[in-house]
CSV table of C-alpha atoms and ligand atoms in Angstrom, one decimal:
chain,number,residue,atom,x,y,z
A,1289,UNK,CA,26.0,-16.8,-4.5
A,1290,UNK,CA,25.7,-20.0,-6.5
A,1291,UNK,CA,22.0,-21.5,-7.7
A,1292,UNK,CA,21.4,-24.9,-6.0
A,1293,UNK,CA,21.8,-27.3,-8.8
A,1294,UNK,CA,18.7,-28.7,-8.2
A,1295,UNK,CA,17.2,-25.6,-9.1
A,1296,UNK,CA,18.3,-26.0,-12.8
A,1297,UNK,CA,15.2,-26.2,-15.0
A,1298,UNK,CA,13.2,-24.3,-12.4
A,1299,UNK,CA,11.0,-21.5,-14.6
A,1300,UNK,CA,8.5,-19.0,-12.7
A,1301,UNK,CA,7.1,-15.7,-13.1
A,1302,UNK,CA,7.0,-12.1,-11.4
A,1303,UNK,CA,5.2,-9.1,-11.5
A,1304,UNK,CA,5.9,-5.7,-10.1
A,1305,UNK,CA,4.0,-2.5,-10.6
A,1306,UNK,CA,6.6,0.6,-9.4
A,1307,UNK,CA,6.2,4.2,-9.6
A,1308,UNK,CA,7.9,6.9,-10.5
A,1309,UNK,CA,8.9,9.9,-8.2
A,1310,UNK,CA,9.7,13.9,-7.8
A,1311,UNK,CA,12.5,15.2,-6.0
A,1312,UNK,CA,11.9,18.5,-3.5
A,1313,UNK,CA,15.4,18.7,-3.1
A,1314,UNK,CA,17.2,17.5,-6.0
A,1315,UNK,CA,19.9,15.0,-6.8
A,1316,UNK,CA,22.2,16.2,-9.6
A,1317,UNK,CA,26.1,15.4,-9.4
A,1318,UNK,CA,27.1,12.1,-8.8
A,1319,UNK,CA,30.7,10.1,-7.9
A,1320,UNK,CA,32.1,6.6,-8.4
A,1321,UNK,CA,29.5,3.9,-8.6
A,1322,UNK,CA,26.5,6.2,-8.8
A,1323,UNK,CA,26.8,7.6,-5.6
A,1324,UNK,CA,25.3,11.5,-5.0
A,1325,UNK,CA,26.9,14.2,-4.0
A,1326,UNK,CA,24.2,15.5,-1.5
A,1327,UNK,CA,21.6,13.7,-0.4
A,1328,UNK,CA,17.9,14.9,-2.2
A,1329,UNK,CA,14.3,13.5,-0.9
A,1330,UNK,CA,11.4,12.8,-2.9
A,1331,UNK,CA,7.3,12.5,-2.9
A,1332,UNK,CA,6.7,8.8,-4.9
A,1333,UNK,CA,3.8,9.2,-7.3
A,1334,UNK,CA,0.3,7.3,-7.8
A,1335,UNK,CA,-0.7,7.3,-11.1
A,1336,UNK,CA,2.8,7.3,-12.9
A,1337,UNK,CA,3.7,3.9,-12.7
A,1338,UNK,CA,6.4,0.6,-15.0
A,1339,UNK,CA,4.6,-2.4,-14.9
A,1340,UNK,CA,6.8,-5.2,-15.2
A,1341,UNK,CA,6.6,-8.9,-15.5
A,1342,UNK,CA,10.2,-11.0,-15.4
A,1343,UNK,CA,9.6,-14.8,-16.8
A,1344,UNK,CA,12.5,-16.8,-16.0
A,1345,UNK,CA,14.3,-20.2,-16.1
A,1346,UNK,CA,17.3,-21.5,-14.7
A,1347,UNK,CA,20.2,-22.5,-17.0
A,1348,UNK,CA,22.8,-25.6,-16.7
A,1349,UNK,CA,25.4,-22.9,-16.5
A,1350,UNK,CA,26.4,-19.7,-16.8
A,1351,UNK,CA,26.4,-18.2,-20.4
A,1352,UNK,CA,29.0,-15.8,-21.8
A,1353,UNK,CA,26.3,-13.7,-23.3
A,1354,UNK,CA,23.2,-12.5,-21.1
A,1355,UNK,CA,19.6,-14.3,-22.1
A,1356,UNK,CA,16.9,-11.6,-22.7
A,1357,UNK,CA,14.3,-10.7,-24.0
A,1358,UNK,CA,12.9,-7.4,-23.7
A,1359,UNK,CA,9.2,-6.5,-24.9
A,1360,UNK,CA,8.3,-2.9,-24.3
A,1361,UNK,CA,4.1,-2.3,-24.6
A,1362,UNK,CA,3.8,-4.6,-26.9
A,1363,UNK,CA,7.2,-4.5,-28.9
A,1364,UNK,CA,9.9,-6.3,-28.9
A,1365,UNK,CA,12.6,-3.2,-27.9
A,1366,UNK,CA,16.2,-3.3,-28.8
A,1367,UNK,CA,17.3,-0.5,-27.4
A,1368,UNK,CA,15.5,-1.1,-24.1
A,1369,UNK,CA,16.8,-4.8,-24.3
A,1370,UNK,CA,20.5,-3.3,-24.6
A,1371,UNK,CA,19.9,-0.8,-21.9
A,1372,UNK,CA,19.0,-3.7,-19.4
A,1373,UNK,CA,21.9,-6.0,-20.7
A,1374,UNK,CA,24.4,-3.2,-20.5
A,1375,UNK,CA,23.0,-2.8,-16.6
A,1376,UNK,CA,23.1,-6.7,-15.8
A,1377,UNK,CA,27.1,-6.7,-16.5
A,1378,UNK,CA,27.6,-3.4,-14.2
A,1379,UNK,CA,26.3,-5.6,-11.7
A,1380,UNK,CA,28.0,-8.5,-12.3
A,1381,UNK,CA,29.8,-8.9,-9.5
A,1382,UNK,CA,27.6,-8.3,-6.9
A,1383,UNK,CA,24.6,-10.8,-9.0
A,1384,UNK,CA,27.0,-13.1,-11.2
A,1385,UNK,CA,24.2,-16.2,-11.5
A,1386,UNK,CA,22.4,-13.7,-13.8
A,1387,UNK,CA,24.0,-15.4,-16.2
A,1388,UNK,CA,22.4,-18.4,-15.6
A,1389,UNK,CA,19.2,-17.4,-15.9
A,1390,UNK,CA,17.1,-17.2,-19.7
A,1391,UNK,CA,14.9,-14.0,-18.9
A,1392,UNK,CA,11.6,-12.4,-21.0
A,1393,UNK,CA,11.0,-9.0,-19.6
A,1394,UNK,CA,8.0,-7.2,-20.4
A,1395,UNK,CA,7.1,-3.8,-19.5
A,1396,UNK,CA,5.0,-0.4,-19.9
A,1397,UNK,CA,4.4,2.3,-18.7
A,1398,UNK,CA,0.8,4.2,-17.4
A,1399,UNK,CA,1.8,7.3,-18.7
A,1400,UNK,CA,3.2,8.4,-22.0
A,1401,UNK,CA,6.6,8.4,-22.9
A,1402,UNK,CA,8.9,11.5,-23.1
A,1403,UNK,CA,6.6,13.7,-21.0
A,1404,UNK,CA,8.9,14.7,-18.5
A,1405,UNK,CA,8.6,11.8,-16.2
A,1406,UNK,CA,11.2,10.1,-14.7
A,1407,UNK,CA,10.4,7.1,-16.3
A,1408,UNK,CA,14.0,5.8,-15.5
A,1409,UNK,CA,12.7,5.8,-11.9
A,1410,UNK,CA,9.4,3.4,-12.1
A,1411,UNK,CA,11.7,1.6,-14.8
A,1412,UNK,CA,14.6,0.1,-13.1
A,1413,UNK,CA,12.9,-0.1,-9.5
A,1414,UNK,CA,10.4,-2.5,-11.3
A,1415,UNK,CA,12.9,-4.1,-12.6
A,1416,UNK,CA,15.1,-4.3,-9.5
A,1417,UNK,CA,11.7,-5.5,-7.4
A,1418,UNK,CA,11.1,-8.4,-10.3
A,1419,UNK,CA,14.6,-9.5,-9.9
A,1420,UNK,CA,15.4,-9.6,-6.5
A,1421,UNK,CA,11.6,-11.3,-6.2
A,1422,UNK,CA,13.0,-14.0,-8.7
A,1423,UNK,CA,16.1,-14.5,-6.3
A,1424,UNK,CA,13.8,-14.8,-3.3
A,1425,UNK,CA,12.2,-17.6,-5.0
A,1426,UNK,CA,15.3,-19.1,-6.5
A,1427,UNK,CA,17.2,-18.9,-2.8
A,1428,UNK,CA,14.1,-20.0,-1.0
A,1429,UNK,CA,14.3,-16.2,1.0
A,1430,UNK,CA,11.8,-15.2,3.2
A,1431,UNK,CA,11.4,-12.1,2.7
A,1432,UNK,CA,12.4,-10.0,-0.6
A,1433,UNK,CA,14.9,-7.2,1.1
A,1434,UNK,CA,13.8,-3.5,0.5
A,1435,UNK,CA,17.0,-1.9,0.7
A,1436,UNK,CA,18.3,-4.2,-1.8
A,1437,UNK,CA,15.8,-3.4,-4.1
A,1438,UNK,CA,16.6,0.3,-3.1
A,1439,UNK,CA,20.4,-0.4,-3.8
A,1440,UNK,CA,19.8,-2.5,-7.2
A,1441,UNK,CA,17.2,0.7,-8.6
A,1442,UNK,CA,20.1,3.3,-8.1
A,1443,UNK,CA,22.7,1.0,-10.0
A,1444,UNK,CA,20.2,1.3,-13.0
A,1445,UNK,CA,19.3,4.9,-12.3
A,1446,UNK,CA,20.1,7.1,-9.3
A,1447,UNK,CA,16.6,8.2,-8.7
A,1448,UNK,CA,14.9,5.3,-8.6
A,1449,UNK,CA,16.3,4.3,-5.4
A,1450,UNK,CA,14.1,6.7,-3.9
A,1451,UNK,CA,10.4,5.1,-5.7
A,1452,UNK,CA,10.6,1.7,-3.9
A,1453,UNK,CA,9.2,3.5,-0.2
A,1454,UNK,CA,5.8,4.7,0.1
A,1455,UNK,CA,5.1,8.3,0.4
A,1456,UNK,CA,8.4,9.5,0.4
A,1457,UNK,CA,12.2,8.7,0.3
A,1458,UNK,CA,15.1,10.0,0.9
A,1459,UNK,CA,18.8,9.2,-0.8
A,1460,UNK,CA,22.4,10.1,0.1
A,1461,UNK,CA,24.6,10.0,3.1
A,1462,UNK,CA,23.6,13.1,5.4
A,1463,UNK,CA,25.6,13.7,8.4
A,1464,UNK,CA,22.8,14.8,10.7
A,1465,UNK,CA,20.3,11.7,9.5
A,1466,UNK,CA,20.4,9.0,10.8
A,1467,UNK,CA,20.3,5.6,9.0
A,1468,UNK,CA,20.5,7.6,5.5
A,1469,UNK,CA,22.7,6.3,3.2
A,1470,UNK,CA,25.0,6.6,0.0
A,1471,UNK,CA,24.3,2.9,-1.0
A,1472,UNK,CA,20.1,3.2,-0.4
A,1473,UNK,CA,17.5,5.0,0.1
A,1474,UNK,CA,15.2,5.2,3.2
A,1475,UNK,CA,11.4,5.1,3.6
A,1476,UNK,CA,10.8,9.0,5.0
A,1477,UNK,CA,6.9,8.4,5.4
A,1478,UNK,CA,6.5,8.0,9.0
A,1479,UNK,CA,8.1,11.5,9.8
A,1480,UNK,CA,6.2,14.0,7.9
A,1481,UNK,CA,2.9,16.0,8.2
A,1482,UNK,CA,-0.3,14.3,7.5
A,1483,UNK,CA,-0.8,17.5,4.9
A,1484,UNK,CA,1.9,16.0,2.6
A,1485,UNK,CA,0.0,12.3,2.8
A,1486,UNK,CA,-2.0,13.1,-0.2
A,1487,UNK,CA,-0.6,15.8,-1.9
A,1488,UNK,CA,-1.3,16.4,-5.5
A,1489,UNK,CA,0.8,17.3,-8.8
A,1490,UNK,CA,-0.2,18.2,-11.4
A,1491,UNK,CA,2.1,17.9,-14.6
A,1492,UNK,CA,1.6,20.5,-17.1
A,1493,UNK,CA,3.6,19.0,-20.3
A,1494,UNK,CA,4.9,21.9,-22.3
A,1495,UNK,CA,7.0,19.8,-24.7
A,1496,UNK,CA,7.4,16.4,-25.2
A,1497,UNK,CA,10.0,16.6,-27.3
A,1498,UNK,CA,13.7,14.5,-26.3
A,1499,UNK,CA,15.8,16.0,-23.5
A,1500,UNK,CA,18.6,17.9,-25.1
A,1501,UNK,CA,20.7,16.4,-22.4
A,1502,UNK,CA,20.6,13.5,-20.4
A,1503,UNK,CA,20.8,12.7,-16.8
A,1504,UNK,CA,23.8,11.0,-17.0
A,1505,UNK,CA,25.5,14.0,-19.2
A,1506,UNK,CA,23.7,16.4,-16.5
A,1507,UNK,CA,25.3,14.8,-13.5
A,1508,UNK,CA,28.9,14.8,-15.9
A,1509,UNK,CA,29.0,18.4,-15.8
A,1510,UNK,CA,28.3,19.3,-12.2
A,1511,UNK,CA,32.1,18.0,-12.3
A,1512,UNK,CA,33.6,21.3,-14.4
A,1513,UNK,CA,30.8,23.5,-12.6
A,1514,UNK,CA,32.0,26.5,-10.7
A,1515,UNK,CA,29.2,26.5,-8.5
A,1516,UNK,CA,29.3,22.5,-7.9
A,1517,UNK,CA,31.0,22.7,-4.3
A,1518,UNK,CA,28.4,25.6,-3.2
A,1519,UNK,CA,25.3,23.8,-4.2
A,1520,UNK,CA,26.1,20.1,-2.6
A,1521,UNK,CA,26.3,22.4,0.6
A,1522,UNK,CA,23.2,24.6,-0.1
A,1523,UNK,CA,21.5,20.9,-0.9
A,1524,UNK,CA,22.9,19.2,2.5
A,1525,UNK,CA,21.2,22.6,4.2
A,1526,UNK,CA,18.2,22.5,2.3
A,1527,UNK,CA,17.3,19.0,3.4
A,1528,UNK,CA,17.7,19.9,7.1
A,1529,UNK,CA,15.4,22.8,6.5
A,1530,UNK,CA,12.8,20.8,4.6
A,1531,UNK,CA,12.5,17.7,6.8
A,1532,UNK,CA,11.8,20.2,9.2
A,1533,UNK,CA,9.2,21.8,7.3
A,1534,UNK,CA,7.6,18.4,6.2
A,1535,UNK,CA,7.3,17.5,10.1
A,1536,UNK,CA,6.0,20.9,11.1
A,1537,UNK,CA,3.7,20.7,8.0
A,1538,UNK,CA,5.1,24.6,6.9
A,1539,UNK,CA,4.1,25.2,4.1
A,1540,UNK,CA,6.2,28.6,3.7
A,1541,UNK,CA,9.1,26.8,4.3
A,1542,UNK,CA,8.0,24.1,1.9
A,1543,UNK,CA,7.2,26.3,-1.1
A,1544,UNK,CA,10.6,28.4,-0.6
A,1545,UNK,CA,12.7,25.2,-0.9
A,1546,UNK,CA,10.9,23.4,-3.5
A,1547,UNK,CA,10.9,26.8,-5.8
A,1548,UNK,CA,14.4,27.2,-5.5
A,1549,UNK,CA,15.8,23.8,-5.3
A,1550,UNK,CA,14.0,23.3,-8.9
A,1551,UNK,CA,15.4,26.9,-10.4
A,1552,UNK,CA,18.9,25.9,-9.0
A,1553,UNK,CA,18.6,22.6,-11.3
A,1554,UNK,CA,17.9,25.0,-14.5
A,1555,UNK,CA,20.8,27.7,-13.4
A,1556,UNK,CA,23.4,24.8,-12.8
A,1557,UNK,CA,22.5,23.6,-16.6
A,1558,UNK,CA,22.8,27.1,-17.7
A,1559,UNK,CA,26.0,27.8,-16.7
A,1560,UNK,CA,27.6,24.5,-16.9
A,1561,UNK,CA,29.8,23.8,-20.1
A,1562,UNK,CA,28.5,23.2,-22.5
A,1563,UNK,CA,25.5,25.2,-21.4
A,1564,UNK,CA,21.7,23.8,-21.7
A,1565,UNK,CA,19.0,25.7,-21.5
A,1566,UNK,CA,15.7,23.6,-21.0
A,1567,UNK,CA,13.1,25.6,-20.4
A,1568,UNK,CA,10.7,27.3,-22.7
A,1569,UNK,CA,9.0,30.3,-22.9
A,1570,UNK,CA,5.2,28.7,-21.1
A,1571,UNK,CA,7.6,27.2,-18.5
A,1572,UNK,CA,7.9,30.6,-17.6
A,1573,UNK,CA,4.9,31.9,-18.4
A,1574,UNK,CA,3.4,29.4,-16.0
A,1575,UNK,CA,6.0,30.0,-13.6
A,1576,UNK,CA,4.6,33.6,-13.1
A,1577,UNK,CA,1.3,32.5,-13.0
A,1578,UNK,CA,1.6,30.2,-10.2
A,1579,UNK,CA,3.4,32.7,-8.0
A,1580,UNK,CA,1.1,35.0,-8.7
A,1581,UNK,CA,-1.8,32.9,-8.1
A,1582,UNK,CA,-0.6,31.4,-4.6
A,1583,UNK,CA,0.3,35.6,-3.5
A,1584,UNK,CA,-3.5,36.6,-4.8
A,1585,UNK,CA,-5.5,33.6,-3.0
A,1586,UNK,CA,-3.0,32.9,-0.5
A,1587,UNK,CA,-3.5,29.3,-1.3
A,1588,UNK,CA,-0.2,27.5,-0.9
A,1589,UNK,CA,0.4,25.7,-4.2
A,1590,UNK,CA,4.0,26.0,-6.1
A,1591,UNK,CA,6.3,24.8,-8.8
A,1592,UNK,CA,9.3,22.0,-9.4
A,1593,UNK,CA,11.0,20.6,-12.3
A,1594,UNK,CA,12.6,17.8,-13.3
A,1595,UNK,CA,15.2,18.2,-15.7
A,1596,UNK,CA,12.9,19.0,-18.5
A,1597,UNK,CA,10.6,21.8,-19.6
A,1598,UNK,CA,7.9,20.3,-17.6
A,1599,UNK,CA,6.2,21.9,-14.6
A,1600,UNK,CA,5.1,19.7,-11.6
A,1601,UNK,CA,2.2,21.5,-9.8
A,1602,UNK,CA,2.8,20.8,-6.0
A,1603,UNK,CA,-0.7,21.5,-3.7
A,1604,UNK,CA,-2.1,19.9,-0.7
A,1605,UNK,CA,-5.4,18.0,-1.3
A,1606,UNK,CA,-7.9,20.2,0.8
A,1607,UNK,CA,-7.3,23.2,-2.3
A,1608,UNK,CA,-8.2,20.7,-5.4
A,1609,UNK,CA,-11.2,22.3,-5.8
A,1610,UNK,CA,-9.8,26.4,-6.1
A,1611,UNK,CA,-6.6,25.0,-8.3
A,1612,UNK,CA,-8.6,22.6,-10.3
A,1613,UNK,CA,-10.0,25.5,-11.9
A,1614,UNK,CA,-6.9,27.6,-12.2
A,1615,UNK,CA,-5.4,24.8,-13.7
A,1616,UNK,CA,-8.3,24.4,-16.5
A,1617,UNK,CA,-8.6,27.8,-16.8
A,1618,UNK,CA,-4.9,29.5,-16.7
A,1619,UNK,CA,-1.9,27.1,-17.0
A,1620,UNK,CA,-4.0,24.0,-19.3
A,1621,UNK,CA,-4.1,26.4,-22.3
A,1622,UNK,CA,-0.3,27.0,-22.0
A,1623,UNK,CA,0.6,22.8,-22.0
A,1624,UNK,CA,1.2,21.4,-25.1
A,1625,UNK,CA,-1.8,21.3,-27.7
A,1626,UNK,CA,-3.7,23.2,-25.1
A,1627,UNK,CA,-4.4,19.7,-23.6
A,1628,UNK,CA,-1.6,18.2,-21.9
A,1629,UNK,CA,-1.8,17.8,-18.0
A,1630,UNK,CA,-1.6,14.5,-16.1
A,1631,UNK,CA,-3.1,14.1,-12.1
A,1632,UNK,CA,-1.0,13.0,-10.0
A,1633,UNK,CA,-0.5,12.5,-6.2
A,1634,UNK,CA,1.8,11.4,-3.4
A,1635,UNK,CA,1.2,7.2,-3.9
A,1636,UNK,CA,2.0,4.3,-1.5
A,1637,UNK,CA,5.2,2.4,-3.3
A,1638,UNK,CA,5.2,-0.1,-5.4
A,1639,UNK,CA,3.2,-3.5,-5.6
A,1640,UNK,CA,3.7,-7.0,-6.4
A,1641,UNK,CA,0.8,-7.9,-9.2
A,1642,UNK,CA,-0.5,-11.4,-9.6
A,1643,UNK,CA,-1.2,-12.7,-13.0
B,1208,LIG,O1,18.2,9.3,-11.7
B,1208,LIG,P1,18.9,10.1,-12.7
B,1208,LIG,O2,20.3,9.8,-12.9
B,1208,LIG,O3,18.1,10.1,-14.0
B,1208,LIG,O4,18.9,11.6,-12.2
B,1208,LIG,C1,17.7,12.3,-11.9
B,1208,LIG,C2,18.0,13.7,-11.6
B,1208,LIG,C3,16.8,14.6,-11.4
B,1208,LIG,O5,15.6,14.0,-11.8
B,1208,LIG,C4,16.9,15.9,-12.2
B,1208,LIG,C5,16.6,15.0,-9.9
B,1208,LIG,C6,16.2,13.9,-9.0
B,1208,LIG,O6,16.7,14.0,-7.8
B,1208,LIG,O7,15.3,13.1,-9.3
């Protein structure tokens, strides 16, 4: 795609608000051009949310080096800027007129950095929806198309792909789904229970310290793991059982899955080489206490993780009142600082912002 040349000169603006997401059933191993090795489903969050604005103009021609600038709250952000540049030439050949374009990206985030959010997620699917917006506008499009924003998010960051759909999506090429996809995600909101419409989680921040790996090292190592083949199959299962379960609106089923699918993500960093261990002692600690909680008041509430020490509390809306105060009163005191939990719920997708 060449621009029009009498687009040269043209300079507009975009703004995209885009959330961030937790899987049920987890993505972790990956393959060529960022392509997972099972396919994993995800609620996409309210509150947790990159708020991006792309100002652009149109070049004479193409430059040799990309034209950004990259403010992060506030800041101009090297590291953030180089990030985004690095991501612009893996894409080159499917968006080459990026480089005719100046860009000034800004961005933040609603929730605070290194608490265990994927902000990757919200990151580069705001940044995919501001980009393929600008190309709408730049191409005279009609419409700004969803599973190219879907494809552009998982180039950045394979997750992502999942937080452009309301309610829920669902990534990776699944021989009994139809439509699903290696390249996309798709929009899984219209098949589920109305019990997982508004469901809340919690986050309980136990550390906010750096992961000690990251994703893309994580998703490295499932290569040399023993257990690798087993798990893409036990994941491929796991999704068939949960759609299931998120249709049916069974929470049994639910909890089991979710429980283990998070536990496997720890075990396959514990024994992969070199081994990580991310969990801390109050993951744990609040680990029992939620089990224990959901067997004494047979209120179905239960655990994931992302890969972090970080537990997401998982509960359907009608029990906020009972786990509000279990919450405040058992697992608050075991976050960091004693005061470290952020509310979050199922959310509706992302959002194009005026200015
Ligand atoms: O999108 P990435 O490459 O940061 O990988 C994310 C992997 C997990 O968050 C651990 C699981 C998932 O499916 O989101």
């Amino acid at each position: 795609m060449e621009i029009p040349k009498d687009k040269i000169g043209l300079k507009g603006r975009v703004k995209w608000e885009s959330p961030s997401n937790i899987a049920l059933v987890k993505y972790w191993g990956k393959f060529g051009r960022q392509y997972p090795r099972n396919s994993s489903i995800s609620f996409t969050l309210s509150e947790a949310k990159s708020i991006t604005e792309l100002a652009y103009e149109i070049l004479p021609e193409a430059q040799k080096e990309y034209q950004l600038s990259f403010e992060f709250e506030g800041k101009e952000n090297v590291p953030f800027r180089n990030k985004i540049v690095k991501f612009l030439d893996s894409v080159e050949d499917l968006y080459p007129y990026f480089r005719q374009i100046q860009f000034h990206l800004k961005s933040k985030n609603t929730f605070p950095h290194s608490t265990g959010i994927a902000s990757s997620a919200s990151a580069m699917s705001a940044l995919a929806l501001c980009l393929l917006d600008m190309e709408k506008e730049i191409f005279n499009k009609s419409n700004l198309d969803i599973n190219a924003a879907s494809l552009l998010s998982r180039l950045g960051s394979g997750s992502a792909s999942r937080s452009v759909f309301p309610t829920m999506g669902l990534w990776g090429k699944h021989a009994e789904i139809n439509s699903s996809s290696n390249d996309f995600a798709i929009g899984y909101e219209n098949q589920i229970h109305d019990i997982f419409k508004d469901f809340h989680d919690d986050i309980l921040i136990v550390s906010k310290e750096e992961k000690s790996v990251s994703s893309t090292a994580g998703h490295a190592l499932m290569d040399g793991n023993p257990y690798a083949e087993q798990r893409y199959l036990t994941a491929q299962n796991n999704i068939l059982r949960i759609i299931d379960a998120l249709k049916t609106g069974d929470l049994d089923v639910f909890i089991e899955i979710v429980e283990q699918e998070a536990l496997t993500l720890h075990a396959l960093m514990m024994c992969s080489k070199p081994s990580f261990i991310l969990l801390k002692p109050n993951t744990l600690r609040m680990i029992e206490l939620i089990q224990a909680f959901r067997k004494e008041h047979k209120i179905p509430v239960c655990f994931t993780l992302d890969a972090g020490p970080n537990i997401h509390l998982l509960y359907p809306h009608k029990y906020l009142k009972e786990v509000s105060i279990f919450v405040k009163e058992a697992l608050k005191p075991l976050t960091k600082d004693g005061n470290s939990v952020l509310f979050d719920s199922v959310g509706l997708g992302p959002n194009k912002l005026e200015f």
